[in-house]
mmCIF file of C-alpha atoms and ligand atoms in Angstrom:
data_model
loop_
_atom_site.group_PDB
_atom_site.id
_atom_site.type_symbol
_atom_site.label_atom_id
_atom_site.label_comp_id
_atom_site.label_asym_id
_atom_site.label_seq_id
_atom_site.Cartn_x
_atom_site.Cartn_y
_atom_site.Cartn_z
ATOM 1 C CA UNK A 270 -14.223 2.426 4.279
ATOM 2 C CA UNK A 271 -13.237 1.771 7.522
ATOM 3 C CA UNK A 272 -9.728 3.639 7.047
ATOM 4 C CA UNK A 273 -8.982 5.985 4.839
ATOM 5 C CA UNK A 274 -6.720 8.351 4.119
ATOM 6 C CA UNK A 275 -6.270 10.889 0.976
ATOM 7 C CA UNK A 276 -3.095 12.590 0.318
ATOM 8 C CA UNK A 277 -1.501 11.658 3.591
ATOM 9 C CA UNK A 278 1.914 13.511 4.471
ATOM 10 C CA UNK A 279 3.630 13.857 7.529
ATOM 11 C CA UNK A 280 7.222 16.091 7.849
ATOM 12 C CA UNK A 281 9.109 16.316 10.759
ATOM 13 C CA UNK A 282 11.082 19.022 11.369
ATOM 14 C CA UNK A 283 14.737 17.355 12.753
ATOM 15 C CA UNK A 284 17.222 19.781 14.335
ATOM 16 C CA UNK A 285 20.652 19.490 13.093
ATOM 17 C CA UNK A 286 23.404 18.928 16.091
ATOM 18 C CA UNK A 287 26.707 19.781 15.299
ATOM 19 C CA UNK A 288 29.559 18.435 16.859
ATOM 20 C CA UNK A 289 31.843 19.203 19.353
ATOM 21 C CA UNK A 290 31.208 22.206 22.410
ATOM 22 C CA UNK A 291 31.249 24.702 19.631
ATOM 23 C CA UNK A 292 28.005 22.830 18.350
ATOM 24 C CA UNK A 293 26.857 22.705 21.771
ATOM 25 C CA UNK A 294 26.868 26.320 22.324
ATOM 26 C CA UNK A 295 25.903 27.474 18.741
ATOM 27 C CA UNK A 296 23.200 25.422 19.545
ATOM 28 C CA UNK A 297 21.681 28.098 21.899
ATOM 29 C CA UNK A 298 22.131 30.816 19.374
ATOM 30 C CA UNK A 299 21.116 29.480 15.678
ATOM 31 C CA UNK A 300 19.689 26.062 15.572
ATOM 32 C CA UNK A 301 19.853 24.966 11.982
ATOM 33 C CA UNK A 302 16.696 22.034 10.646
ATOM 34 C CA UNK A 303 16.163 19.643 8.002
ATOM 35 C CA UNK A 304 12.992 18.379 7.164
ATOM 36 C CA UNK A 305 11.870 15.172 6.931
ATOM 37 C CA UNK A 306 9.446 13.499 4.736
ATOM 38 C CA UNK A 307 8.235 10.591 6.695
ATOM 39 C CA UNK A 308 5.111 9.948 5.157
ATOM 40 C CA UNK A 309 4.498 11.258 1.565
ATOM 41 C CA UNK A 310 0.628 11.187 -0.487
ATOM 42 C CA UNK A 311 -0.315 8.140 1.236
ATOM 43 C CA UNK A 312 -3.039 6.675 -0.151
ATOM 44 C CA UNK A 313 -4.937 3.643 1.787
ATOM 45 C CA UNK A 314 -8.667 2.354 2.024
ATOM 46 C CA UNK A 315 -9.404 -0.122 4.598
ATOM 47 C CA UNK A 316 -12.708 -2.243 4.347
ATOM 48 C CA UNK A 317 -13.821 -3.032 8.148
ATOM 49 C CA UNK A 318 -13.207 -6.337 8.636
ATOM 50 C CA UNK A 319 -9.821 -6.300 7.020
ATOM 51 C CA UNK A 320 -6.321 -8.087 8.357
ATOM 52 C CA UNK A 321 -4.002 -5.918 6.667
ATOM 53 C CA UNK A 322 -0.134 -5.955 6.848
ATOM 54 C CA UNK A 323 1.691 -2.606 6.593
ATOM 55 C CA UNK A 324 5.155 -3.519 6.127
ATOM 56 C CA UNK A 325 8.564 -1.582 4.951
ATOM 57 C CA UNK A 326 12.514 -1.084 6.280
ATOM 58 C CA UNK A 327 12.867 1.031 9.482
ATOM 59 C CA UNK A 328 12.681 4.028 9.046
ATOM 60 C CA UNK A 329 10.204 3.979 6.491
ATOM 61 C CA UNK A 330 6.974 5.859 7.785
ATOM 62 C CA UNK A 331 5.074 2.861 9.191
ATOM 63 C CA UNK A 332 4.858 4.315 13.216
ATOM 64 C CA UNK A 333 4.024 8.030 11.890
ATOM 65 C CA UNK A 334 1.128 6.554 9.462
ATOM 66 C CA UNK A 335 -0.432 4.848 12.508
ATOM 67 C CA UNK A 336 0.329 7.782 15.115
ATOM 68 C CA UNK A 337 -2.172 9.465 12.377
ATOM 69 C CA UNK A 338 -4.867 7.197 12.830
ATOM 70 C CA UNK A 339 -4.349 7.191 16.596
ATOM 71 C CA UNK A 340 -4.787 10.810 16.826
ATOM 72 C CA UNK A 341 -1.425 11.179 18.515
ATOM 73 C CA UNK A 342 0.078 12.745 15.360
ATOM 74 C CA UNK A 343 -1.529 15.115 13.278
ATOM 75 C CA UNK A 344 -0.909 15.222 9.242
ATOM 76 C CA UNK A 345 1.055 18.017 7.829
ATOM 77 C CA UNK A 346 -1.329 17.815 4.698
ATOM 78 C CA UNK A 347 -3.959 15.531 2.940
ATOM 79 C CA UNK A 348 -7.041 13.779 5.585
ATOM 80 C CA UNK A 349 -7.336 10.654 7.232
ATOM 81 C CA UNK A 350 -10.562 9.387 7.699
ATOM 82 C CA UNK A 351 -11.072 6.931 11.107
ATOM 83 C CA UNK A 352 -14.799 5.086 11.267
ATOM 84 C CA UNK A 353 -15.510 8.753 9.280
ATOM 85 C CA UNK A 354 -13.782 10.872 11.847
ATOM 86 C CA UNK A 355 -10.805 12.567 11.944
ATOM 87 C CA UNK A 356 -8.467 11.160 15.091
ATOM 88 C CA UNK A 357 -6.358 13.962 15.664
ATOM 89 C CA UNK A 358 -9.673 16.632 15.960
ATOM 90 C CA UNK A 359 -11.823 13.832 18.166
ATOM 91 C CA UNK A 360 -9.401 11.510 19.771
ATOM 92 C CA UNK A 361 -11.554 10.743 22.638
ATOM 93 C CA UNK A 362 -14.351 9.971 19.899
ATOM 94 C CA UNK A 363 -11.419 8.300 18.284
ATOM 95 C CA UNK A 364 -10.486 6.105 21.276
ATOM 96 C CA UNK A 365 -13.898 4.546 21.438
ATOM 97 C CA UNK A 366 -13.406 2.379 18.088
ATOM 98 C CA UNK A 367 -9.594 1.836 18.505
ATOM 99 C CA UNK A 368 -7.206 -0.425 20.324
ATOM 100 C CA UNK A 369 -3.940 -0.085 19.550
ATOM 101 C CA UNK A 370 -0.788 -1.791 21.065
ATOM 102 C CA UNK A 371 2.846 -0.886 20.408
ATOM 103 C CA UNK A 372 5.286 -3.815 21.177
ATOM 104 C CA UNK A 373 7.454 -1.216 22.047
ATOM 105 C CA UNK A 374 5.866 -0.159 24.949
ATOM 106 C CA UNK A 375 2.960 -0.799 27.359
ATOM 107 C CA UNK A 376 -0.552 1.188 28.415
ATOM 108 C CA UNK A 377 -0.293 -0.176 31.376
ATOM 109 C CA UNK A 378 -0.061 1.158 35.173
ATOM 110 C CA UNK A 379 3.139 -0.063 35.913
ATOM 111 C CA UNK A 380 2.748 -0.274 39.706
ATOM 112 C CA UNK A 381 -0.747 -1.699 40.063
ATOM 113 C CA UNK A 382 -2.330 -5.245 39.095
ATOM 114 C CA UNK A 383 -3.201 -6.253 35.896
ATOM 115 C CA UNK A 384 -6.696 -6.686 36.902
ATOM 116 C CA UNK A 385 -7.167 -3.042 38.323
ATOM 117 C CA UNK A 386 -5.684 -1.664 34.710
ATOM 118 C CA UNK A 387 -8.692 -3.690 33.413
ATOM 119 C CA UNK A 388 -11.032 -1.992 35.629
ATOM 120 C CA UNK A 389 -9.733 1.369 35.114
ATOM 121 C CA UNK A 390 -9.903 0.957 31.387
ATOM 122 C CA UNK A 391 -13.995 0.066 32.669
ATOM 123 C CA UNK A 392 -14.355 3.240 34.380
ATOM 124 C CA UNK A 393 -12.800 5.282 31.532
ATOM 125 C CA UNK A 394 -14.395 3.528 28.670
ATOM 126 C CA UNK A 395 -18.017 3.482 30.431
ATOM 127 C CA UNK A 396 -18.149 0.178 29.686
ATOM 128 C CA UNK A 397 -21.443 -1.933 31.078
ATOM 129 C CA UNK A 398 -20.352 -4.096 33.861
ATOM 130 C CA UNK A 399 -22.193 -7.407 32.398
ATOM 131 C CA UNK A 400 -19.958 -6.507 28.786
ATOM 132 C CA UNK A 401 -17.047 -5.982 30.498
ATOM 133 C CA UNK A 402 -17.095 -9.145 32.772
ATOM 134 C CA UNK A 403 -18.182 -10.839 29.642
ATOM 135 C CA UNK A 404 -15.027 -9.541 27.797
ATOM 136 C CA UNK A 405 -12.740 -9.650 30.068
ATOM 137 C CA UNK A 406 -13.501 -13.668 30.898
ATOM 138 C CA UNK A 407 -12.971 -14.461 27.317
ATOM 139 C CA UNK A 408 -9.832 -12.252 26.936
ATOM 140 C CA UNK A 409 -8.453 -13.648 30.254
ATOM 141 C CA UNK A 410 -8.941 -17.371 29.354
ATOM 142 C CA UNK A 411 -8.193 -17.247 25.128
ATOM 143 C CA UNK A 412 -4.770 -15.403 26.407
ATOM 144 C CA UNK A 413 -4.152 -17.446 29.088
ATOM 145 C CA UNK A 414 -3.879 -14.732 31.752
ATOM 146 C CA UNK A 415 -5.000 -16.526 34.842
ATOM 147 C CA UNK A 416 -1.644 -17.091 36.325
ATOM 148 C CA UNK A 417 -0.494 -13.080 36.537
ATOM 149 C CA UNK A 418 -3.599 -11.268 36.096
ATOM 150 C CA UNK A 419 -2.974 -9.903 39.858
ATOM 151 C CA UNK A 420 0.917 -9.338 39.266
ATOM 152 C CA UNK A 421 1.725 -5.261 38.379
ATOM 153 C CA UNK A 422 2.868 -5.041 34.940
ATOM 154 C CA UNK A 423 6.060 -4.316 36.357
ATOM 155 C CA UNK A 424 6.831 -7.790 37.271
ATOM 156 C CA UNK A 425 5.634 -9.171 33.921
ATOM 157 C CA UNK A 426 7.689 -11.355 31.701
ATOM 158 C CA UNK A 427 7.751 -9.670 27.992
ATOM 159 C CA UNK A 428 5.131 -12.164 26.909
ATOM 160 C CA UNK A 429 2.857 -12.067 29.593
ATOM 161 C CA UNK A 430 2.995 -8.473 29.011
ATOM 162 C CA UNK A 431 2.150 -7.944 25.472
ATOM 163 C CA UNK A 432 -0.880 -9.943 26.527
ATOM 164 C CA UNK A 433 -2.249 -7.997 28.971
ATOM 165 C CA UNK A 434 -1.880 -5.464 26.253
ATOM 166 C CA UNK A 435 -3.666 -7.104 24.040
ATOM 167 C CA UNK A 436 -6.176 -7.616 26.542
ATOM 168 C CA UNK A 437 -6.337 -3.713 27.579
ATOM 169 C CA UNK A 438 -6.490 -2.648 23.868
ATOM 170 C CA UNK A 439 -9.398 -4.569 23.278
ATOM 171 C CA UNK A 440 -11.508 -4.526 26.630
ATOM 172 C CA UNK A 441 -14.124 -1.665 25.012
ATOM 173 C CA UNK A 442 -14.192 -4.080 22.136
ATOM 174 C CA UNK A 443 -13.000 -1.924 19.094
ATOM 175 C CA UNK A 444 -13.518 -2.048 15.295
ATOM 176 C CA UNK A 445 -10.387 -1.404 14.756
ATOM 177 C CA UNK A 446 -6.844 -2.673 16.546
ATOM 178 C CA UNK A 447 -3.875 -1.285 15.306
ATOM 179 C CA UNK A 448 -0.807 -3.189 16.416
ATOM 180 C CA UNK A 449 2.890 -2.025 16.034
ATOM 181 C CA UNK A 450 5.226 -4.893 15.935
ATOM 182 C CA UNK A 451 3.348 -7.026 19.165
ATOM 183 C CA UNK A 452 5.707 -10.151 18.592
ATOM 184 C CA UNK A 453 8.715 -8.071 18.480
ATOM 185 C CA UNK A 454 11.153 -10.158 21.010
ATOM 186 C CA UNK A 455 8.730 -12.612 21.797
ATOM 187 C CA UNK A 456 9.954 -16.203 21.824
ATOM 188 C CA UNK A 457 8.058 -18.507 19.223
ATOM 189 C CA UNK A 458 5.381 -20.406 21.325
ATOM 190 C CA UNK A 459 3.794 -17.191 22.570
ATOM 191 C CA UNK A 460 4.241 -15.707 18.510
ATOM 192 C CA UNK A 461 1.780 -18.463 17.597
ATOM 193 C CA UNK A 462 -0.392 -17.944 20.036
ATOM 194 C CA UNK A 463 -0.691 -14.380 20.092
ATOM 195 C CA UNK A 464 -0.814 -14.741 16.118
ATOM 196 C CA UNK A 465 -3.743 -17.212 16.464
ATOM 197 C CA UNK A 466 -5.459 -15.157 18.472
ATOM 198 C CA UNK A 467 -5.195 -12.161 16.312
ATOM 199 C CA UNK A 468 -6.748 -14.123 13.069
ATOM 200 C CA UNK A 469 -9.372 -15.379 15.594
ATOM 201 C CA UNK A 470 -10.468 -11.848 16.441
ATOM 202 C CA UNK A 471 -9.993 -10.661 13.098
ATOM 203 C CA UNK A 472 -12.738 -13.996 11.835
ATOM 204 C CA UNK A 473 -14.861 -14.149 14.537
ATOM 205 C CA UNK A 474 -15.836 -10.902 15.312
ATOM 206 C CA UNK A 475 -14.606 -8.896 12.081
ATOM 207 C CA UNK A 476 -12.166 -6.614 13.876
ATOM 208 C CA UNK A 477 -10.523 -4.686 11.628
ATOM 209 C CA UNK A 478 -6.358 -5.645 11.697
ATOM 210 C CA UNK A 479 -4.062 -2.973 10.762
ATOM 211 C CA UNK A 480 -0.513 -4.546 11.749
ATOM 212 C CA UNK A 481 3.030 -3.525 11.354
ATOM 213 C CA UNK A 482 5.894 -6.089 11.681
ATOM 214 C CA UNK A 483 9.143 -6.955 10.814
ATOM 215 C CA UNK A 484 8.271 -10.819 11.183
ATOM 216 C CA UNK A 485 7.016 -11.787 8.150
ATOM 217 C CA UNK A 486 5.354 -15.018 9.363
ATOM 218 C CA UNK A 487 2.990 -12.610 11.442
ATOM 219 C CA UNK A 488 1.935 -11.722 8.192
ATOM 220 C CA UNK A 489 1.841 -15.130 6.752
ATOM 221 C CA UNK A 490 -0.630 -16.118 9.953
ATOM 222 C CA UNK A 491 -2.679 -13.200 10.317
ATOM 223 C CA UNK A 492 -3.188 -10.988 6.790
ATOM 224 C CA UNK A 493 -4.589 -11.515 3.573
ATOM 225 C CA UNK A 494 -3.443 -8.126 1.947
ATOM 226 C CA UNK A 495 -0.139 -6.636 2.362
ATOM 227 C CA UNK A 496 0.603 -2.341 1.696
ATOM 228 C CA UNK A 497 4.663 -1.869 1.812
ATOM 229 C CA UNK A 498 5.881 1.194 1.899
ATOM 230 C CA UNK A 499 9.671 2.411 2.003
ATOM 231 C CA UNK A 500 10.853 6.109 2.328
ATOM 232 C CA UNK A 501 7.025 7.401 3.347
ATOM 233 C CA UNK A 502 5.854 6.170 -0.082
ATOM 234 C CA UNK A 503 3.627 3.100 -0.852
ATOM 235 C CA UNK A 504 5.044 0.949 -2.990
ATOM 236 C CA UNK A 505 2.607 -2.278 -3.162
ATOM 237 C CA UNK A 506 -1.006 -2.271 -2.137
ATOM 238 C CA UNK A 507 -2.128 -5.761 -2.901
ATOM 239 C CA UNK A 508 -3.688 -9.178 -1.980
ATOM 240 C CA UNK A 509 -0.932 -11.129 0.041
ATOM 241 C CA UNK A 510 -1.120 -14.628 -2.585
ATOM 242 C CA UNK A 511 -1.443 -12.530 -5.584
ATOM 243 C CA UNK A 512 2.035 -11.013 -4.657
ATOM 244 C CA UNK A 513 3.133 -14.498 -4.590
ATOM 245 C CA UNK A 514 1.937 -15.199 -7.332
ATOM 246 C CA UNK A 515 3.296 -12.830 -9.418
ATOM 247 C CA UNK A 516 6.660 -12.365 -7.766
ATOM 248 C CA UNK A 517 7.418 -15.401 -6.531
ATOM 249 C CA UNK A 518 6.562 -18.017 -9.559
ATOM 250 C CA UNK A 519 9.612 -20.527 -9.226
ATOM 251 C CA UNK A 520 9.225 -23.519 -6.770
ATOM 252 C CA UNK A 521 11.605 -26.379 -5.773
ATOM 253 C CA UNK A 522 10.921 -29.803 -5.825
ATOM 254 C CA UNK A 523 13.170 -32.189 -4.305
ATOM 255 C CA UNK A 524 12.990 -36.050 -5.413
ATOM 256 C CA UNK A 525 15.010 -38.972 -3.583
ATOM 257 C CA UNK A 526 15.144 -42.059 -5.228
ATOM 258 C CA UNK A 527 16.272 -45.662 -4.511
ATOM 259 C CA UNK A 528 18.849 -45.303 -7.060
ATOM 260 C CA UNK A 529 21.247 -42.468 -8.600
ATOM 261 C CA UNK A 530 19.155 -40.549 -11.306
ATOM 262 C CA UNK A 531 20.985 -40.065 -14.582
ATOM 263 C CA UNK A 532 19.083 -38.669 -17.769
ATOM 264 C CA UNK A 533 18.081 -35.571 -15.978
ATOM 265 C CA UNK A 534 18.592 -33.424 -18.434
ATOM 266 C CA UNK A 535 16.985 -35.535 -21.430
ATOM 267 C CA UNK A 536 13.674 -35.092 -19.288
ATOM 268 C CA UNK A 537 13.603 -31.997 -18.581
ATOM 269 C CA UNK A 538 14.395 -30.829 -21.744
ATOM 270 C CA UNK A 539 11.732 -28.704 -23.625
ATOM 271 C CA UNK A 540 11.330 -26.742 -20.737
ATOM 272 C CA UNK A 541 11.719 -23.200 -20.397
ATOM 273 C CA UNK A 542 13.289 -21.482 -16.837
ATOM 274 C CA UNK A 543 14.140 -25.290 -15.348
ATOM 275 C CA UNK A 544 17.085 -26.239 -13.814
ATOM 276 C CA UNK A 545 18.278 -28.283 -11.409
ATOM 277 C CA UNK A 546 21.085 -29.789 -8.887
ATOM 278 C CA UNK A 547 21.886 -32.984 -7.965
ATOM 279 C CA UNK A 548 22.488 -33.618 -4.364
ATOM 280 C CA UNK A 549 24.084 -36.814 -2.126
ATOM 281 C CA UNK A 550 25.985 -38.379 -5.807
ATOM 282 C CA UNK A 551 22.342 -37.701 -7.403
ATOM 283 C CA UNK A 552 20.338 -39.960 -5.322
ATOM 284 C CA UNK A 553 18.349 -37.021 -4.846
ATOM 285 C CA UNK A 554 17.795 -34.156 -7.228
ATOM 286 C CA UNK A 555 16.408 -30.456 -6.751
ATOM 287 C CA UNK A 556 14.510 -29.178 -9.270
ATOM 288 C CA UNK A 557 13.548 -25.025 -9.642
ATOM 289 C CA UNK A 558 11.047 -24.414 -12.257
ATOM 290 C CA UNK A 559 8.187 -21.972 -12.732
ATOM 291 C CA UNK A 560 4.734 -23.029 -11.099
ATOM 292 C CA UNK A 561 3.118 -21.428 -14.436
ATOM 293 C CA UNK A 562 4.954 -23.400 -16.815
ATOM 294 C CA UNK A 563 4.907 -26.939 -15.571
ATOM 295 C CA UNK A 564 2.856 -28.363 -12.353
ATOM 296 C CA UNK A 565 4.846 -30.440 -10.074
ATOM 297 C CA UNK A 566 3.157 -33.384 -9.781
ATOM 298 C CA UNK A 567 4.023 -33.857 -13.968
ATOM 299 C CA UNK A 568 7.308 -33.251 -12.843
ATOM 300 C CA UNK A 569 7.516 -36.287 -10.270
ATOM 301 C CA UNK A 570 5.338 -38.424 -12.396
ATOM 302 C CA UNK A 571 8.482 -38.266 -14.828
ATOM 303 C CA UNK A 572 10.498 -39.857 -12.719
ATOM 304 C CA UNK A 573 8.011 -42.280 -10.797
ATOM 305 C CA UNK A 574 7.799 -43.958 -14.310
ATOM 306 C CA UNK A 575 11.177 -45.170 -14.016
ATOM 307 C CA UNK A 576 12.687 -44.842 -10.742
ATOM 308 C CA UNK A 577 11.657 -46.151 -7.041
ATOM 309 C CA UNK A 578 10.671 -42.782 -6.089
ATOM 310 C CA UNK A 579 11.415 -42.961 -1.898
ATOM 311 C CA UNK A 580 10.455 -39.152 -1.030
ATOM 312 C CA UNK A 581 9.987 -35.697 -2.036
ATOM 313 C CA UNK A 582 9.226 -32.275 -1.145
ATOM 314 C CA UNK A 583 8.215 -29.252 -2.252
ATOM 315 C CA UNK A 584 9.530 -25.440 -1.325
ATOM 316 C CA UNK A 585 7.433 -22.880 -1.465
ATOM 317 C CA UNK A 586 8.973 -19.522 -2.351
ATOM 318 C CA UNK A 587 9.942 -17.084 0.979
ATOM 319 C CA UNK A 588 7.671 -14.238 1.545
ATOM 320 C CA UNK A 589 10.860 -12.877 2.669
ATOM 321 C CA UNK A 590 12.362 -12.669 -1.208
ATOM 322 C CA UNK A 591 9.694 -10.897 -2.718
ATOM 323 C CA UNK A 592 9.648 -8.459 -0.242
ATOM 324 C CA UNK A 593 13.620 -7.740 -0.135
ATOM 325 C CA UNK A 594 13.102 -7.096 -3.326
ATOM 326 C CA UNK A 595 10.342 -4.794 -3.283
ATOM 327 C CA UNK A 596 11.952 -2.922 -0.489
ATOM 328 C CA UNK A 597 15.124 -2.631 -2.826
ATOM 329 C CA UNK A 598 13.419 -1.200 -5.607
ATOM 330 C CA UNK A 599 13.912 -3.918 -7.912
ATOM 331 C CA UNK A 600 10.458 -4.754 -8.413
ATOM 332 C CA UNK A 601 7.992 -2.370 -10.762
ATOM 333 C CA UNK A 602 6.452 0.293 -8.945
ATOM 334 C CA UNK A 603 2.885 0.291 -6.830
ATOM 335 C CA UNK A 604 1.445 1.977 -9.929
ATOM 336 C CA UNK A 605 3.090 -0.137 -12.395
ATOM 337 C CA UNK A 606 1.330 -2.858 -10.604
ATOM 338 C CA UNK A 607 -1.542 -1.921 -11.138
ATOM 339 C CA UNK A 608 -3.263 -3.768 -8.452
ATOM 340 C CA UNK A 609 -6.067 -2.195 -6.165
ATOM 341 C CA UNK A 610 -8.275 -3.848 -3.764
HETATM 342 N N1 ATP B 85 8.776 12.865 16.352
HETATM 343 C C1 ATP B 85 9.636 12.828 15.321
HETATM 344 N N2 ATP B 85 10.434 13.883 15.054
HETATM 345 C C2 ATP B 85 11.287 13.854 14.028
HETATM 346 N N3 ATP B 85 11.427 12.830 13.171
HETATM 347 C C3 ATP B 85 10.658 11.737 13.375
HETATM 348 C C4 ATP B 85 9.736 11.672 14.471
HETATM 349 N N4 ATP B 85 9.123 10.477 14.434
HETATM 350 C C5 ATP B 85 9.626 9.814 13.377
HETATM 351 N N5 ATP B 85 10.551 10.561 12.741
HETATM 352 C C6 ATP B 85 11.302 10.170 11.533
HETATM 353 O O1 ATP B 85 10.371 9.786 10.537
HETATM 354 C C7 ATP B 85 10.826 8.644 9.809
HETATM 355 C C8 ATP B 85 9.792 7.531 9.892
HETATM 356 O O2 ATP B 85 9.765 7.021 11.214
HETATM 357 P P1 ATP B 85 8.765 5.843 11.694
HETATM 358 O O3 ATP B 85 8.907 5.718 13.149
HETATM 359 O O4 ATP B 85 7.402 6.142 11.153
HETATM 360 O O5 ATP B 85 9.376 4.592 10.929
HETATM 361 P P2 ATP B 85 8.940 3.062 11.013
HETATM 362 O O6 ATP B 85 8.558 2.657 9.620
HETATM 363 O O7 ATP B 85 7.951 2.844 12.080
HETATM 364 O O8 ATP B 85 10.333 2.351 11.347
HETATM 365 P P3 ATP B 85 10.691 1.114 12.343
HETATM 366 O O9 ATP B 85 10.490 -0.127 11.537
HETATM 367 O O10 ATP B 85 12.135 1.348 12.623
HETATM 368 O O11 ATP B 85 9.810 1.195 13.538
HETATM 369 C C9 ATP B 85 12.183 8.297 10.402
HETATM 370 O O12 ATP B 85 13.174 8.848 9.593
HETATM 371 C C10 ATP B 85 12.164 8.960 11.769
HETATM 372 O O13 ATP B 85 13.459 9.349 12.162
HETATM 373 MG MG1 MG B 86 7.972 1.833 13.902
#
């Protein structure tokens, strides 16, 4: 395992304000705490070479898990294991087989150009100069960089930023890359191709993906296994489809005809979980029924039979539903699930 942690826990001590000047002042005398659970017996093993999505509300313990494996955080109990090291007693170690980027904010100099950061990074890193030009060519021109590589990061557009990010996070070539929310505010040509460059990386030279988002489709693009967790606790660890699969069984298929459709009912009958709804005076007609139950193309066949059939279409379920749901509680738990990779 690439990643792996055993047990993990993080609490926070929070200090309690209380309001008003009398809060203020009692304050300096007795300063009362709660304590906060934000990450509680995580569990996760990470094959290198993995795109994995670690998803949940706000709030929920995603920033603290990955502040763990960054070294910038250490656990309050239980081990996490990075490449076999532990971050927060070796971070330099650490560093070598990380990137990580936080949409939130930037590792770069703010004042200098983009290009010096780069070199920096170089110098820091120890990286050869022939690998580093190499890297640094192929990071410039699949990013498309060219055009403010010698702007200060200060004078970046948000997009042009989070690339040069990218780009810094990866210069030393990691194993891993550990990215919190990088499309966050991003508009949705630079999503795709920041998303398109992260399943690149990911296939072509088996960086490992660890990636926290609130955009599902980032997910959609880039992972094939999704972990959610909600109040510090894991609540799915699974394969991305199989979720689908299991929680997201009813499709949609929509059928226009020449003519208005009548005997609905008559042939769908004899089929469990199927209904339907007819739309524009039943020209058209939207059936839900369960993927496991009945395949769609028997459904349409039905009606080619006996109908000009002019289009169709067929909805996939949201991503988005199952994991409202999950992040609601009203799905079984992780264990209940069963389902380990
Ligand atoms: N340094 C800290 N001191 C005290 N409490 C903290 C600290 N960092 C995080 N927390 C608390 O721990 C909990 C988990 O926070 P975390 O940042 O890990 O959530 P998150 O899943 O990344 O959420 P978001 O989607 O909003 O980024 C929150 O309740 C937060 O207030
Ligand atoms: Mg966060």
């Amino acid at each position: 395992m690439i990643i792996e942690t055993v047990q993990l826990n993080k609490v926070f001590k929070q200090a309690v304000k209380k309001p008003g000047l009398a809060g203020a002042l009692k304050h300096l005398v007795t300063q009362e705490y709660v304590y906060k659970e934000a990450v509680k017996d995580v569990n996760l093993q990470i094959k290198e070479g993995e795109a994995v999505a670690y998803v949940g509300p706000n709030g929920a313990g995603k920033s603290t898990t990955i502040k763990m494996m960054t070294g910038i955080l250490h656990p309050t109990t239980g081990q996490v294991k990075v490449c076999g090291i532990e971050p927060y007693k070796n971070r330099i170690e650490n560093a070598k087989n990380i990137g990580v980027v936080f949409g939130q904010r930037t590792q770069l100099w703010w004042d200098i150009p983009i290009s010096e950061t780069y070199t920096l990074l170089r110098d820091i890193y120890e990286i050869p100069q022939k690998q580093y030009q190499d890297q640094l060519e192929m990071l410039i021109t699949l990013l498309g960089m060219e055009e403010f590589l010698y702007l200060p990061a200060r004078k970046l557009s948000l997009g042009q930023r989070m690339r040069a990010d990218l780009a810094a996070s990866l210069i030393h070539k990691p194993r891993i890359l550990y990215l919190d929310e990088p499309t966050i505010g991003l508009d949705i040509v630079i999503k795709k191709k920041i998303r398109q460059f992260l399943k690149e990386l990911n296939q072509s030279s088996h960086t490992t993906v660890l990636l926290t988002t609130h955009d599902l489709e980032d997910i959609e693009d880039i992972c094939d296994r999704i972990v959610i967790i909600d109040k510090g606790s894991l609540v799915y660890d699974g394969n991305l489809n199989t979720m689908k699969d299991t929680y997201a069984q009813e499709r949609a298929i929509t059928i226009e005809a020449s003519s208005l459709i009548t005997d609905v009912d008559h042939r769908l009958q004899g089929y469990s979980g199927i209904r339907y709804e007819s739309l524009d005076n039943a020209n058209r007609i939207k059936i839900y029924f369960n993927r496991f139950e009945i395949k769609a193309t028997e459904l349409l066949n039905s009606f080619t039979s006996d109908y000009e059939v002019l289009d169709f279409k067929i909805d996939e379920p949201k991503i988005e539903t199952v994991i409202m749901k999950m992040y609601a509680g009203n799905l079984k738990s992780a264990s209940e699930l069963g389902e380990k990779s």
